[in-house]
Amino acid sequence: MTTPTGPPANERTYILEESTQSQPPPQLATPDTPPKIPPGLAGHEGDEDPKREKSSISFTSFNYINSIVGSGVIGMPFALHEAGFGVGLLVLVLVGIITDASLCLMLQVAHTAQATTYQDLVNTAFGKPGFLVTSCLQFLYPFISLISYNVIVGDTMTKVLIRVTGISAQSVLARREFIVATSTLLITLPLSLYRNITRLAKISLASVVMIAIIAVSMLVRLGTMKDMVPTTDDAWNFGGENLASAIGIMSFAFMCHHSSFLVYDSLADNTQERWNKVTHISIGSAAVLSLVFAVAGYLTFTGYTQGDVFENYCWDDDLMNLCRGAYAFTILLTFPIECFVARDVVERAFFRDYQPQPFFRHAVLSVLIALFCMFLSLTTDCLGIVLELNGILCAIPLAYILPPLCFLRLEEGALWARNKWTACGVITFGVVTMVIGTVSLFTNMSVLSQCSHGVEMPYCFKNETQVELNL
């Protein structure tokens, strides 16, 4: 691996202004040594920058897994419904493998380019146009993810509160608007004010454990509900008609490239070998959890499966109400990690004095992001369309197009050289799925926008009467 002879790109500037930094940039780690940050960039006049606290491979992996298995994991059963059971399982495994390869390629070429951020990497490869495109995508992806988190919290906690407290469905306390606003102001916004992602590692551990418990509970319900839910005619079709939609949802679920540099920076002794190990552990664990969610959810509900699989469970099911509450809690814990990324993109793009960040600016940006996400999440309660939109328009280019493009441009060797075969395969997958997915998304927009929040499923009633509550 060789290092470019020219100076590394520096994006610590206004978005419309070229870099004028006179200080030397932080030197990224080589494959064998950790990074060395020049004095004066770590904090105020030699003070330690709190953002430089480091985590072990285990705790870094927990943060990484938590950023992957957010709102996307409960859309996995719906992805199988769209792609067909057999094809869906194969594509899920394929998406996991390609994501793993893409992440390793991205950090490998980052070493070559001496890039410390995703935007910095694309800026080095494609200049200001690449930087602008990446900044927009890297902000939109976590921002839309935050909207999906609020949608999930609003959908799940309404049912939990009605069941636990016995309040009327018409009560203001049971309205999703009230729940989303309350959770934003009292939980997600305060957590998002943290300035160090490493401090969320133990919270991420708790979140991952809860996800695993929910997966086990879904397997339990698979055994108890399989005779209760009628099987639809197309339940066992090997392939489905909406493969592109399924790939969009799966890509959203596995996309974590936007937070990779932040997670990488939190890893102690962050060599390429240790980063690859964290990536394999995190993607492998997320793939196993996603498979369990997908299979347990789809086998239970088959053709009835909705974009938010929790909408399929009966409202008086106390085990799944407990899981609804636990999942809402994990989503609230994942929110700050995505907010970290969205805020970081804005700061790098618009503020010259990116480091150290004044707390006032940090707080204002956090509040604005959280409030905008809250208001936008109140405009829809259909999770499926949010996941697919984000997956196709943001996740696929961020995960499967831009990283291999940077690798092909910056790494030495001809396009057909052996060391670039993996990158060529990843980018082919990304371009094909994005084109097909975009056409499918806008063709089926009216169908995908339909959901049944607030409607208990007919199999929950002995007389098969569908009951609707105006939540």
XYZ file of C-alpha atoms in Angstrom:
471
model
C 0.000 0.000 0.000
C 1.373 3.397 -0.947
C 0.626 6.884 0.238
C -0.275 9.695 -2.183
C 2.466 12.242 -2.635
C 0.099 15.190 -2.517
C -1.259 16.718 0.686
C -4.278 14.983 2.202
C -7.660 16.555 1.657
C -8.866 18.639 4.537
C -12.581 19.302 4.924
C -12.520 21.283 8.142
C -13.896 24.324 6.350
C -17.044 25.946 5.185
C -18.824 23.927 2.542
C -18.392 26.651 -0.086
C -14.806 27.533 0.770
C -11.536 25.718 0.184
C -9.410 24.686 3.169
C -7.107 27.300 4.677
C -5.929 25.312 7.687
C -2.334 25.983 8.607
C -2.116 23.290 11.286
C -1.021 19.796 10.241
C -3.933 17.345 9.969
C -4.250 14.346 12.289
C -2.285 11.399 10.916
C -4.449 8.306 10.516
C -3.111 4.937 11.579
C -1.188 2.788 9.150
C -2.209 -0.873 9.055
C 0.298 -1.602 11.796
C 0.285 1.441 14.049
C -2.364 3.517 15.841
C -2.964 7.147 14.868
C -0.932 10.016 16.233
C -2.757 13.301 16.604
C -0.568 16.415 16.568
C -0.598 18.554 19.748
C -3.130 21.326 19.696
C -5.776 19.375 17.783
C -6.750 17.160 20.683
C -8.299 19.893 22.798
C -7.787 23.265 24.401
C -4.079 24.036 24.805
C -2.887 20.542 25.465
C -5.909 19.309 27.390
C -7.118 15.837 26.514
C -10.027 15.844 24.128
C -12.817 13.797 25.740
C -13.690 12.423 22.302
C -10.370 10.522 22.298
C -11.373 8.061 25.030
C -10.916 4.594 23.594
C -12.834 1.317 23.782
C -11.806 -2.318 23.534
C -12.788 -4.493 20.581
C -15.743 -5.848 22.584
C -17.244 -2.502 23.574
C -16.517 -0.997 20.159
C -18.397 -3.925 18.629
C -21.367 -3.294 20.931
C -21.529 0.305 19.728
C -21.246 -0.865 16.141
C -23.885 -3.605 16.470
C -26.207 -1.129 18.156
C -25.836 1.275 15.238
C -26.703 -1.550 12.807
C -29.646 -3.272 14.493
C -31.753 -0.183 14.968
C -35.131 0.276 13.350
C -34.220 -1.877 10.344
C -34.265 -5.192 12.172
C -38.036 -5.246 12.731
C -38.543 -4.673 9.017
C -36.749 -7.928 8.143
C -39.895 -10.128 8.195
C -41.532 -7.690 5.776
C -38.437 -7.893 3.548
C -38.926 -11.687 3.328
C -42.573 -11.076 2.500
C -41.555 -8.785 -0.368
C -38.716 -10.926 -1.767
C -40.162 -14.389 -1.167
C -39.030 -16.620 1.677
C -36.196 -18.462 -0.088
C -34.824 -15.586 -2.125
C -35.181 -13.252 0.850
C -32.971 -15.406 3.068
C -30.311 -15.698 0.368
C -30.314 -11.954 -0.272
C -30.121 -11.184 3.463
C -26.929 -13.257 3.766
C -25.549 -11.711 0.568
C -26.202 -8.158 1.776
C -24.380 -8.958 5.041
C -21.334 -10.321 3.203
C -21.166 -7.387 0.773
C -21.550 -4.897 3.637
C -18.659 -6.522 5.499
C -16.453 -6.344 2.407
C -17.404 -2.723 1.761
C -16.542 -1.636 5.303
C -13.118 -3.271 5.183
C -12.408 -1.707 1.784
C -13.438 1.715 3.021
C -11.049 1.823 5.953
C -8.273 0.261 3.899
C -8.433 3.022 1.288
C -8.818 5.601 4.075
C -5.340 4.607 5.268
C -4.017 5.152 1.750
C -5.684 8.560 1.469
C -4.880 9.580 5.061
C -8.585 10.389 5.401
C -10.093 10.777 8.847
C -13.765 10.989 7.822
C -16.053 9.583 5.165
C -16.412 13.024 3.557
C -12.643 13.479 3.660
C -12.179 10.177 1.831
C -14.603 11.027 -0.984
C -13.185 14.552 -1.148
C -9.726 13.103 -1.730
C -11.011 10.836 -4.481
C -13.483 13.122 -6.276
C -12.942 16.645 -4.991
C -15.610 19.128 -3.932
C -18.491 17.499 -5.910
C -17.862 14.206 -4.162
C -17.651 15.951 -0.815
C -20.987 17.704 -1.338
C -22.809 14.538 -2.437
C -21.389 12.524 0.448
C -22.210 15.189 3.007
C -25.828 15.319 1.857
C -26.231 11.540 1.866
C -24.383 11.109 5.137
C -26.673 13.616 6.797
C -29.908 12.362 5.227
C -29.343 8.723 6.149
C -29.102 9.157 9.941
C -31.681 11.940 9.844
C -34.286 9.690 8.185
C -33.232 6.906 10.550
C -34.060 9.155 13.487
C -37.504 9.736 11.975
C -38.034 5.968 11.750
C -37.007 5.604 15.399
C -39.700 8.068 16.439
C -42.261 6.246 14.282
C -41.424 2.981 16.064
C -41.626 4.529 19.514
C -44.973 6.115 18.688
C -46.378 2.869 17.268
C -45.206 0.550 20.036
C -45.634 2.588 23.191
C -49.276 3.464 22.466
C -50.230 -0.203 22.781
C -48.016 -0.759 25.808
C -49.498 2.172 27.721
C -53.076 1.149 26.909
C -52.395 -2.400 28.090
C -50.435 -1.492 31.227
C -52.437 1.483 32.462
C -55.890 0.667 31.087
C -56.312 4.217 29.812
C -58.649 4.882 26.918
C -57.262 4.792 23.400
C -58.708 8.291 22.967
C -56.730 9.650 25.921
C -54.089 12.236 25.076
C -51.574 10.133 27.030
C -52.079 7.267 24.562
C -51.682 9.357 21.426
C -48.533 8.757 19.456
C -47.950 12.514 19.121
C -47.745 12.887 22.885
C -45.497 9.842 23.255
C -43.078 10.927 20.520
C -42.821 14.457 21.917
C -42.322 13.238 25.488
C -39.660 10.667 24.592
C -37.799 13.248 22.512
C -37.724 15.928 25.192
C -37.039 13.663 28.181
C -34.850 10.873 26.769
C -33.365 11.119 23.288
C -32.481 14.794 23.332
C -30.627 14.685 26.690
C -28.699 11.573 25.587
C -27.837 13.238 22.287
C -26.125 16.051 24.174
C -23.264 13.683 25.074
C -20.087 14.746 23.286
C -18.280 11.395 23.452
C -19.573 8.341 21.605
C -17.387 6.063 23.749
C -19.557 6.870 26.782
C -22.486 5.159 25.073
C -20.694 1.797 24.847
C -22.269 0.290 27.972
C -25.665 1.662 26.967
C -25.165 -0.016 23.590
C -24.378 -3.307 25.354
C -27.717 -3.123 27.170
C -29.459 -2.337 23.889
C -27.926 -5.334 22.080
C -28.871 -7.667 24.947
C -32.484 -6.456 24.735
C -32.540 -7.102 20.988
C -31.379 -10.678 21.607
C -34.109 -11.202 24.239
C -36.739 -9.900 21.817
C -35.497 -12.324 19.154
C -35.918 -15.238 21.584
C -39.423 -14.020 22.463
C -40.359 -13.959 18.788
C -39.233 -17.585 18.500
C -41.432 -18.449 21.478
C -44.415 -16.769 19.844
C -43.693 -18.620 16.613
C -44.517 -21.821 18.463
C -47.657 -20.508 20.171
C -49.202 -18.485 17.327
C -48.573 -20.630 14.260
C -51.996 -22.339 14.574
C -53.712 -19.069 15.395
C -52.658 -17.153 12.272
C -54.044 -18.540 8.988
C -51.422 -19.216 6.325
C -51.816 -17.162 3.149
C -51.706 -18.761 -0.302
C -48.376 -17.224 -1.317
C -46.667 -17.843 2.025
C -44.057 -20.309 0.776
C -43.226 -18.848 -2.610
C -39.471 -19.126 -3.123
C -39.372 -15.739 -4.842
C -41.547 -12.656 -4.611
C -42.425 -9.727 -6.830
C -40.706 -6.949 -4.853
C -37.087 -8.043 -4.526
C -35.874 -4.471 -4.974
C -37.995 -3.321 -2.038
C -36.537 -6.091 0.120
C -32.969 -5.144 -0.798
C -33.710 -1.532 0.119
C -34.945 -2.546 3.575
C -32.010 -4.912 4.134
C -29.493 -2.326 2.955
C -30.971 0.147 5.402
C -30.697 -2.399 8.208
C -27.010 -3.141 7.561
C -25.839 0.346 6.588
C -23.364 1.680 9.154
C -20.740 3.325 6.942
C -21.863 6.785 8.009
C -20.774 6.070 11.595
C -17.748 3.882 10.811
C -15.093 6.556 11.214
C -16.519 7.630 14.568
C -16.562 4.009 15.752
C -13.081 3.454 14.329
C -11.766 6.468 16.205
C -13.195 5.071 19.457
C -11.275 1.782 19.036
C -8.099 1.482 21.096
C -4.989 0.655 19.015
C -7.071 0.987 15.868
C -5.040 -0.917 13.302
C -6.539 -2.293 10.091
C -6.417 -5.818 11.499
C -8.306 -4.851 14.661
C -10.831 -2.862 12.631
C -11.478 -5.857 10.360
C -12.045 -7.982 13.448
C -14.566 -5.477 14.841
C -16.313 -5.380 11.452
C -16.566 -9.171 11.144
C -17.889 -9.511 14.715
C -20.403 -6.681 14.326
C -21.755 -7.610 10.885
C -21.848 -11.304 11.776
C -23.767 -10.653 15.000
C -26.155 -8.265 13.265
C -26.751 -10.819 10.491
C -27.628 -13.548 12.992
C -30.057 -11.265 14.831
C -31.580 -10.143 11.534
C -32.058 -13.744 10.400
C -33.797 -14.648 13.647
C -36.108 -11.639 13.415
C -36.817 -12.309 9.737
C -37.557 -16.021 10.058
C -39.478 -15.858 13.349
C -41.596 -12.943 12.206
C -42.348 -14.197 8.720
C -43.075 -17.809 9.677
C -45.547 -16.544 12.275
C -47.515 -14.140 10.068
C -46.597 -15.007 6.420
C -48.794 -12.884 4.140
C -50.047 -10.731 7.026
C -46.541 -9.456 7.805
C -46.335 -5.668 8.088
C -43.450 -3.213 7.816
C -43.308 -3.049 11.621
C -43.670 -6.666 12.718
C -44.816 -5.575 16.192
C -48.016 -4.341 14.529
C -48.840 -8.003 13.853
C -48.898 -9.124 17.476
C -52.134 -8.941 19.444
C -52.538 -6.036 21.813
C -53.288 -8.231 24.823
C -50.125 -10.307 24.366
C -48.200 -9.396 27.507
C -44.958 -11.052 26.403
C -44.881 -9.052 23.195
C -46.001 -5.903 24.994
C -42.928 -6.341 27.156
C -40.886 -6.739 23.975
C -42.531 -3.655 22.479
C -41.458 -1.640 25.491
C -37.952 -3.119 25.437
C -37.547 -2.446 21.730
C -38.759 1.116 22.108
C -36.145 1.492 24.837
C -33.382 0.146 22.558
C -34.463 2.554 19.844
C -34.230 5.433 22.292
C -30.682 4.299 23.129
C -29.728 4.044 19.455
C -31.023 7.544 18.706
C -27.965 9.375 20.164
C -25.507 7.438 17.964
C -27.320 8.459 14.788
C -27.664 12.014 16.087
C -23.876 12.048 16.667
C -23.352 11.331 12.983
C -25.895 13.826 11.627
C -24.515 16.579 13.852
C -20.910 15.698 12.970
C -21.632 16.026 9.241
C -23.157 19.478 9.717
C -20.253 20.685 11.846
C -17.603 19.464 9.411
C -19.406 20.998 6.451
C -20.273 24.441 7.794
C -17.866 25.330 10.608
C -14.182 26.036 10.167
C -13.376 25.581 13.861
C -14.722 22.036 13.838
C -12.530 20.921 16.748
C -12.950 21.618 19.583
C -16.673 22.280 19.337
C -18.166 25.038 21.469
C -20.808 23.455 23.676
C -23.387 26.076 22.720
C -23.150 25.136 19.043
C -23.122 21.450 19.934
C -26.302 21.886 21.985
C -28.116 24.026 19.406
C -27.454 21.549 16.584
C -28.557 18.634 18.775
C -31.809 20.388 19.680
C -32.569 21.359 16.074
C -31.952 17.842 14.742
C -34.047 16.195 17.462
C -36.961 18.618 17.059
C -37.045 18.444 13.246
C -37.053 14.634 13.422
C -39.852 14.748 15.968
C -42.078 16.965 13.820
C -41.449 14.983 10.620
C -42.117 11.647 12.337
C -45.612 12.868 13.204
C -46.503 13.096 9.501
C -46.526 9.295 8.939
C -46.973 6.084 10.898
C -45.923 3.723 8.063
C -42.496 2.325 8.920
C -42.054 0.231 5.769
C -41.971 3.160 3.363
C -39.512 5.064 5.588
C -37.122 2.083 5.719
C -37.283 1.451 1.984
C -36.912 5.107 1.035
C -33.841 5.492 3.206
C -32.395 2.177 2.084
C -32.617 2.768 -1.660
C -31.882 6.489 -1.880
C -29.263 6.821 0.882
C -28.001 3.485 2.230
C -27.148 1.811 -1.081
C -24.979 4.670 -2.478
C -23.300 5.200 0.909
C -22.594 1.519 1.496
C -22.107 -0.069 -1.917
C -21.235 2.650 -4.435
C -19.073 5.408 -2.926
C -16.623 3.252 -0.865
C -15.650 0.917 -3.749
C -15.482 3.900 -6.135
C -12.953 5.538 -3.804
C -11.023 2.276 -3.607
C -10.878 1.916 -7.395
C -9.707 5.517 -7.798
C -7.131 5.746 -5.000
C -5.579 2.297 -4.790
C -2.761 1.555 -7.229
C -3.212 -0.930 -10.030
C -5.341 -1.355 -13.116
C -9.101 -1.550 -12.841
C -8.998 -5.279 -13.507
C -6.168 -5.944 -11.015
C -6.831 -8.761 -8.536
C -6.858 -6.426 -5.520
C -9.799 -4.509 -7.080
C -12.058 -7.450 -7.886
C -13.936 -7.171 -4.610
C -14.526 -3.454 -5.118
C -15.839 -4.079 -8.639
C -18.250 -6.692 -7.319
C -19.539 -4.417 -4.553
C -20.118 -1.457 -6.851
C -21.906 -3.616 -9.440
C -24.282 -4.835 -6.745
C -24.865 -1.261 -5.563
C -25.571 0.293 -8.970
C -27.912 -2.473 -10.127
C -29.947 -2.557 -6.904
C -30.189 1.238 -6.693
C -31.496 1.608 -10.253
C -34.033 -1.218 -9.943
C -34.990 -0.164 -6.417
C -35.604 3.451 -7.361
C -37.913 2.464 -10.216
C -39.762 0.014 -7.973
C -40.038 2.515 -5.123
C -41.736 5.250 -7.113
C -43.851 2.784 -9.100
C -45.299 1.214 -5.934
C -45.325 4.320 -3.725
C -49.113 4.268 -3.212
C -49.088 0.631 -2.056
C -46.055 1.013 0.201
C -47.598 4.070 1.886
C -50.482 1.977 3.224
C -50.228 0.521 6.715
C -52.548 -0.428 9.551
C -51.303 1.323 12.667
C -54.093 1.386 15.232
C -55.841 -1.651 13.716
C -55.648 -4.922 15.606
C -55.226 -7.896 13.297
C -58.347 -10.042 12.646
C -56.775 -13.286 13.869
C -56.628 -11.763 17.363
C -60.411 -12.140 17.641
C -62.310 -15.404 17.724
C -65.062 -14.032 15.547
C -62.475 -12.706 13.043
C -63.918 -9.191 13.470
C -61.425 -6.452 12.822
C -61.465 -3.789 15.488
C -60.062 -0.372 14.851
C -59.114 2.081 17.564
C -58.512 5.691 16.711
C -55.047 6.137 18.170
